[in-house]
GROMACS .gro file of C-alpha atoms in nm:
model
  301
    1MET     CA    1  13.027  12.209  19.526
    2ILE     CA    2  12.927  11.888  19.697
    3GLU     CA    3  12.867  11.610  19.457
    4ALA     CA    4  12.582  11.408  19.532
    5ARG     CA    5  12.721  11.068  19.471
    6ARG     CA    6  12.991  11.111  19.739
    7LEU     CA    7  12.706  11.204  19.982
    8HIS     CA    8  12.581  10.867  19.892
    9ILE     CA    9  12.926  10.710  19.956
   10LEU     CA   10  12.939  10.904  20.285
   11ARG     CA   11  12.605  10.739  20.382
   12ALA     CA   12  12.704  10.397  20.272
   13VAL     CA   13  13.017  10.414  20.511
   14ALA     CA   14  12.821  10.546  20.792
   15ASP     CA   15  12.562  10.274  20.767
   16HIS     CA   16  12.822   9.964  20.728
   17ARG     CA   17  13.075  10.103  20.953
   18THR     CA   18  13.368   9.981  20.730
   19VAL     CA   19  13.521  10.123  20.399
   20THR     CA   20  13.532   9.754  20.244
   21ALA     CA   21  13.153   9.698  20.344
   22ALA     CA   22  13.058  10.002  20.197
   23ALA     CA   23  13.256   9.923  19.899
   24ALA     CA   24  13.116   9.600  19.843
   25ALA     CA   25  12.748   9.764  19.869
   26LEU     CA   26  12.832  10.007  19.607
   27TYR     CA   27  12.992   9.779  19.375
   28LEU     CA   28  13.313   9.985  19.410
   29THR     CA   29  13.676   9.922  19.526
   30PRO     CA   30  13.772  10.018  19.864
   31SER     CA   31  14.028  10.263  19.727
   32ALA     CA   32  13.773  10.413  19.538
   33VAL     CA   33  13.562  10.479  19.856
   34SER     CA   34  13.849  10.606  20.016
   35GLN     CA   35  13.931  10.847  19.718
   36GLN     CA   36  13.564  10.962  19.710
   37LEU     CA   37  13.568  11.025  20.076
   38THR     CA   38  13.905  11.234  20.070
   39ALA     CA   39  13.761  11.443  19.775
   40LEU     CA   40  13.436  11.506  19.969
   41GLU     CA   41  13.664  11.615  20.283
   42GLN     CA   42  13.847  11.862  20.028
   43GLU     CA   43  13.518  11.996  19.906
   44THR     CA   44  13.371  12.048  20.237
   45GLY     CA   45  13.709  12.167  20.405
   46HIS     CA   46  13.659  11.929  20.705
   47ARG     CA   47  13.756  11.611  20.826
   48LEU     CA   48  13.461  11.369  20.778
   49VAL     CA   49  13.549  11.025  20.909
   50GLU     CA   50  13.812  10.877  21.149
   51ARG     CA   51  13.938  10.538  21.089
   52GLY     CA   52  13.997  10.276  21.381
   53ALA     CA   53  14.061   9.931  21.462
   54LYS     CA   54  13.708   9.879  21.473
   55GLY     CA   55  13.591  10.022  21.151
   56VAL     CA   56  13.514  10.398  21.045
   57ARG     CA   57  13.325  10.657  21.232
   58LEU     CA   58  13.184  10.987  21.135
   59THR     CA   59  13.333  11.311  21.307
   60PRO     CA   60  13.097  11.566  21.416
   61ALA     CA   61  13.136  11.719  21.085
   62GLY     CA   62  13.048  11.416  20.938
   63GLU     CA   63  12.744  11.358  21.114
   64ILE     CA   64  12.638  11.705  21.011
   65LEU     CA   65  12.697  11.646  20.654
   66LEU     CA   66  12.494  11.309  20.688
   67THR     CA   67  12.192  11.475  20.820
   68HIS     CA   68  12.200  11.708  20.482
   69ALA     CA   69  12.293  11.407  20.305
   70ASN     CA   70  11.969  11.222  20.392
   71ALA     CA   71  11.787  11.525  20.280
   72VAL     CA   72  11.906  11.585  19.956
   73LEU     CA   73  11.928  11.224  19.859
   74ALA     CA   74  11.549  11.216  19.951
   75GLN     CA   75  11.515  11.533  19.743
   76LEU     CA   76  11.675  11.399  19.426
   77GLU     CA   77  11.457  11.070  19.458
   78ARG     CA   78  11.166  11.307  19.458
   79ALA     CA   79  11.312  11.494  19.139
   80GLU     CA   80  11.345  11.145  18.985
   81ALA     CA   81  10.995  11.027  19.062
   82GLU     CA   82  10.848  11.370  18.911
   83LEU     CA   83  11.055  11.363  18.601
   84ALA     CA   84  10.976  11.015  18.536
   85ALA     CA   85  10.589  11.128  18.596
   86TYR     CA   86  10.645  11.416  18.345
   87GLY     CA   87  10.742  11.143  18.131
   88ALA     CA   88  10.470  10.916  18.157
   89GLY     CA   89  10.660  10.663  18.304
   90SER     CA   90  10.411  10.376  18.301
   91ALA     CA   91  10.630  10.127  18.201
   92GLY     CA   92  10.980   9.979  18.340
   93THR     CA   93  11.083   9.744  18.601
   94VAL     CA   94  11.094   9.763  18.978
   95THR     CA   95  11.318   9.551  19.194
   96LEU     CA   96  11.161   9.412  19.517
   97ALA     CA   97  11.316   9.210  19.804
   98SER     CA   98  11.104   9.021  20.064
   99PHE     CA   99  11.133   8.742  20.293
  100ALA     CA  100  10.953   8.379  20.182
  101THR     CA  101  10.614   8.422  20.367
  102GLY     CA  102  10.595   8.776  20.282
  103ILE     CA  103  10.622   8.694  19.884
  104GLY     CA  104  10.353   8.440  19.970
  105GLN     CA  105  10.132   8.655  20.177
  106VAL     CA  106  10.134   8.988  19.973
  107VAL     CA  107  10.396   9.020  19.705
  108ALA     CA  108  10.234   8.738  19.459
  109PRO     CA  109   9.894   8.879  19.514
  110ALA     CA  110  10.025   9.222  19.448
  111LEU     CA  111  10.189   9.092  19.109
  112ALA     CA  112   9.870   8.938  19.000
  113ARG     CA  113   9.677   9.273  19.078
  114LEU     CA  114   9.961   9.493  18.890
  115ALA     CA  115   9.920   9.222  18.597
  116ARG     CA  116   9.578   9.373  18.540
  117THR     CA  117   9.584   9.712  18.658
  118ALA     CA  118   9.955   9.823  18.535
  119PRO     CA  119  10.076   9.543  18.283
  120GLY     CA  120  10.343   9.776  18.189
  121ILE     CA  121  10.525   9.755  18.529
  122ARG     CA  122  10.762   9.446  18.575
  123VAL     CA  123  10.851   9.350  18.916
  124ARG     CA  124  11.173   9.144  18.972
  125VAL     CA  125  11.159   8.984  19.309
  126GLN     CA  126  11.430   8.864  19.528
  127ASP     CA  127  11.417   8.640  19.818
  128ALA     CA  128  11.574   8.821  20.133
  129GLU     CA  129  11.561   8.764  20.540
  130GLY     CA  130  11.320   9.039  20.650
  131ASP     CA  131  11.681   9.202  20.818
  132ALA     CA  132  11.866   9.204  20.497
  133SER     CA  133  11.597   9.389  20.264
  134LEU     CA  134  11.645   9.723  20.408
  135PRO     CA  135  11.998   9.741  20.363
  136MET     CA  136  11.938   9.646  20.008
  137VAL     CA  137  11.718   9.940  19.945
  138LEU     CA  138  11.945  10.192  20.116
  139ASP     CA  139  12.262  10.072  19.903
  140ARG     CA  140  12.010  10.112  19.591
  141GLN     CA  141  12.039   9.717  19.501
  142VAL     CA  142  11.658   9.705  19.526
  143ASP     CA  143  11.394   9.984  19.492
  144VAL     CA  144  11.114   9.823  19.750
  145ALA     CA  145  11.159   9.585  20.049
  146VAL     CA  146  10.892   9.397  20.226
  147ALA     CA  147  11.078   9.403  20.580
  148VAL     CA  148  11.004   9.288  20.948
  149GLU     CA  149  11.030   9.516  21.245
  150TYR     CA  150  11.307   9.419  21.464
  151ARG     CA  151  11.543   9.563  21.713
  152GLY     CA  152  11.809   9.786  21.546
  153ALA     CA  153  11.613   9.825  21.224
  154PRO     CA  154  11.572  10.196  21.118
  155ASP     CA  155  11.217  10.308  21.262
  156ALA     CA  156  10.950  10.492  21.061
  157ASP     CA  157  11.103  10.818  21.125
  158ASP     CA  158  11.412  10.749  20.959
  159PRO     CA  159  11.504  11.033  20.717
  160ARG     CA  160  11.662  10.766  20.449
  161LEU     CA  161  11.341  10.562  20.435
  162THR     CA  162  10.970  10.586  20.371
  163HIS     CA  163  10.776  10.289  20.575
  164ILE     CA  164  10.435  10.178  20.451
  165PRO     CA  165  10.273   9.938  20.732
  166LEU     CA  166  10.118   9.639  20.562
  167TYR     CA  167  10.033   9.357  20.798
  168ALA     CA  168  10.071   9.223  21.159
  169GLU     CA  169  10.045   8.849  21.251
  170PRO     CA  170  10.042   8.643  21.563
  171PHE     CA  171  10.294   8.369  21.616
  172ASP     CA  172  10.132   8.037  21.750
  173ALA     CA  173  10.277   7.750  21.943
  174VAL     CA  174  10.363   7.432  21.759
  175VAL     CA  175  10.393   7.117  21.979
  176PRO     CA  176  10.450   6.773  21.893
  177VAL     CA  177  10.111   6.541  21.910
  178PRO     CA  178  10.232   6.344  22.216
  179HIS     CA  179  10.328   6.671  22.402
  180ARG     CA  180  10.185   6.738  22.738
  181LEU     CA  181   9.986   7.099  22.633
  182ALA     CA  182   9.876   6.932  22.296
  183ASP     CA  183   9.488   6.920  22.402
  184VAL     CA  184   9.486   7.278  22.586
  185PRO     CA  185   9.286   7.535  22.391
  186GLU     CA  186   9.581   7.802  22.438
  187VAL     CA  187   9.918   7.725  22.534
  188PRO     CA  188  10.085   7.934  22.812
  189LEU     CA  189  10.453   8.016  22.704
  190ALA     CA  190  10.603   7.977  23.044
  191GLU     CA  191  10.486   7.600  23.081
  192LEU     CA  192  10.739   7.557  22.791
  193ALA     CA  193  11.052   7.692  22.966
  194LYS     CA  194  11.206   7.330  23.008
  195ASP     CA  195  11.123   7.217  22.663
  196PRO     CA  196  11.383   7.192  22.375
  197TRP     CA  197  11.337   7.489  22.140
  198ILE     CA  198  11.335   7.508  21.759
  199GLY     CA  199  11.377   7.857  21.606
  200PRO     CA  200  11.551   8.034  21.347
  201TYR     CA  201  11.909   8.179  21.384
  202ALA     CA  202  12.002   8.472  21.565
  203GLY     CA  203  11.991   8.763  21.359
  204ASN     CA  204  11.662   8.672  21.224
  205PRO     CA  205  11.400   8.897  21.316
  206CYS     CA  206  11.176   8.599  21.403
  207HIS     CA  207  11.446   8.484  21.621
  208GLU     CA  208  11.416   8.812  21.840
  209VAL     CA  209  11.045   8.757  21.825
  210VAL     CA  210  11.072   8.413  21.987
  211VAL     CA  211  11.346   8.538  22.225
  212LEU     CA  212  11.162   8.840  22.351
  213ALA     CA  213  10.837   8.648  22.405
  214CYS     CA  214  10.990   8.377  22.613
  215GLU     CA  215  11.193   8.634  22.795
  216HIS     CA  216  10.855   8.820  22.909
  217ALA     CA  217  10.722   8.486  23.025
  218GLY     CA  218  10.998   8.458  23.250
  219PHE     CA  219  11.263   8.227  23.084
  220GLN     CA  220  11.544   8.189  22.812
  221PRO     CA  221  11.460   7.943  22.552
  222ARG     CA  222  11.668   7.648  22.524
  223LEU     CA  223  11.745   7.659  22.128
  224GLU     CA  224  11.856   7.340  22.032
  225HIS     CA  225  11.786   7.317  21.680
  226SER     CA  226  11.808   7.609  21.411
  227SER     CA  227  11.665   7.689  21.086
  228ASP     CA  228  11.535   7.989  20.907
  229ASP     CA  229  11.323   7.744  20.675
  230PHE     CA  230  10.970   7.717  20.894
  231ARG     CA  231  10.933   7.389  20.728
  232ALA     CA  232  11.214   7.253  20.841
  233VAL     CA  233  11.140   7.377  21.201
  234VAL     CA  234  10.770   7.231  21.187
  235ALA     CA  235  10.924   6.889  21.044
  236LEU     CA  236  11.166   6.870  21.351
  237ALA     CA  237  10.872   6.954  21.594
  238SER     CA  238  10.678   6.667  21.438
  239ALA     CA  239  10.976   6.432  21.515
  240ALA     CA  240  10.947   6.540  21.871
  241ALA     CA  241  11.270   6.720  21.870
  242GLY     CA  242  11.114   7.018  22.043
  243VAL     CA  243  10.871   7.322  22.059
  244ALA     CA  244  10.850   7.627  21.864
  245LEU     CA  245  10.679   7.972  21.771
  246VAL     CA  246  10.585   8.029  21.392
  247PRO     CA  247  10.433   8.308  21.233
  248ARG     CA  248  10.060   8.204  21.131
  249SER     CA  249  10.078   8.294  20.766
  250ALA     CA  250  10.394   8.056  20.773
  251LEU     CA  251  10.172   7.735  20.866
  252ARG     CA  252   9.915   7.791  20.571
  253GLY     CA  253   9.976   7.520  20.328
  254MET     CA  254  10.230   7.311  20.522
  255ASP     CA  255  10.183   6.983  20.635
  256LEU     CA  256  10.111   6.951  20.998
  257THR     CA  257  10.111   6.597  21.046
  258GLY     CA  258  10.254   6.515  21.379
  259VAL     CA  259  10.214   6.846  21.531
  260VAL     CA  260   9.960   7.047  21.700
  261VAL     CA  261   9.932   7.438  21.621
  262ARG     CA  262   9.766   7.620  21.920
  263PRO     CA  263   9.743   8.016  22.014
  264VAL     CA  264   9.959   8.140  22.270
  265ASP     CA  265   9.791   8.223  22.585
  266GLY     CA  266   9.776   8.609  22.649
  267VAL     CA  267   9.923   8.854  22.449
  268ALA     CA  268  10.069   8.641  22.133
  269PRO     CA  269  10.410   8.735  21.984
  270THR     CA  270  10.348   8.961  21.691
  271ARG     CA  271  10.529   8.969  21.371
  272ARG     CA  272  10.475   9.335  21.215
  273VAL     CA  273  10.541   9.379  20.795
  274PHE     CA  274  10.596   9.681  20.616
  275ALA     CA  275  10.722   9.797  20.285
  276ALA     CA  276  10.974  10.056  20.285
  277VAL     CA  277  11.169  10.268  19.986
  278ARG     CA  278  11.424  10.521  19.976
  279ARG     CA  279  11.262  10.833  20.103
  280GLY     CA  280  11.122  11.071  19.807
  281ALA     CA  281  11.090  10.765  19.562
  282GLU     CA  282  10.744  10.682  19.704
  283GLU     CA  283  10.573  10.870  19.461
  284HIS     CA  284  10.785  10.752  19.186
  285PRO     CA  285  10.520  10.630  18.889
  286LEU     CA  286  10.649  10.294  18.851
  287ILE     CA  287  10.704  10.258  19.245
  288ARG     CA  288  10.356  10.385  19.362
  289PRO     CA  289  10.159  10.120  19.200
  290VAL     CA  290  10.354   9.881  19.332
  291LEU     CA  291  10.332  10.015  19.701
  292ASP     CA  292   9.934  10.045  19.644
  293ALA     CA  293   9.943   9.661  19.500
  294LEU     CA  294  10.103   9.545  19.809
  295ALA     CA  295   9.856   9.761  20.055
  296GLU     CA  296   9.565   9.634  19.908
  297ALA     CA  297   9.693   9.248  19.902
  298ALA     CA  298   9.758   9.302  20.264
  299THR     CA  299   9.390   9.430  20.343
  300GLU     CA  300   9.230   9.185  20.145
  301ASP     CA  301   9.415   8.871  20.333
   0.00000   0.00000   0.00000
């Protein structure tokens, strides 16, 4: 009989592509992961992984088993949810990972709502960039992620996750006060092709939004300064170090002395934010109120 925990290890190896990375995510040693994979191969009678110089990949038999593993693990999440509901699980802890502005935009208001409507639920929040929180959910490091759509992210049909759309927000152009476009009502991105740019590091989903928007405008941005902290991005723009695109919610309450904020001319680049949980866990009696509170906070914004 196949053990469910070994299916979880197989999925972690498929997600992380190396035994070492999968072991770190699962808080196991690489040798323990290898031993479990070997045991799983013995249970199934098939070779499931192939090791190479660039890491580990699943064999065709491994891919078949992974499809079933996703369904089995989702069903186990549903079983836990139903058992918790049967036990009237109205008190407990939910762990949540979100990027910083998502915390301010929806997570904090959701916590305030839960304090009134479900005081038995304690939410522990971790700050994590939009591309980091989804692997944390899959690796069971957290229960809920507030994440951002980005290239390469698991899509809404991914069998491992359930997505709950929260909100979408435009990016605004931020230029120094003396900039030649400071007085225009809307900034055409193509007019910024020769300017130095300030933006998040590669790998941050917002970096991709900025680069794609500039590419659609016909140029590659010359990123001279990098920071994942939008306060630092705006501070550099106020020092006339360059121009930037910043999500609108990140500008709220920020010191904008020295810069001008303008909407982008035409179709504005957009950040789409969603909550995600492991598929099958969305009806858990501790997690469902958290998801509902996040959705309500996004609607009321």
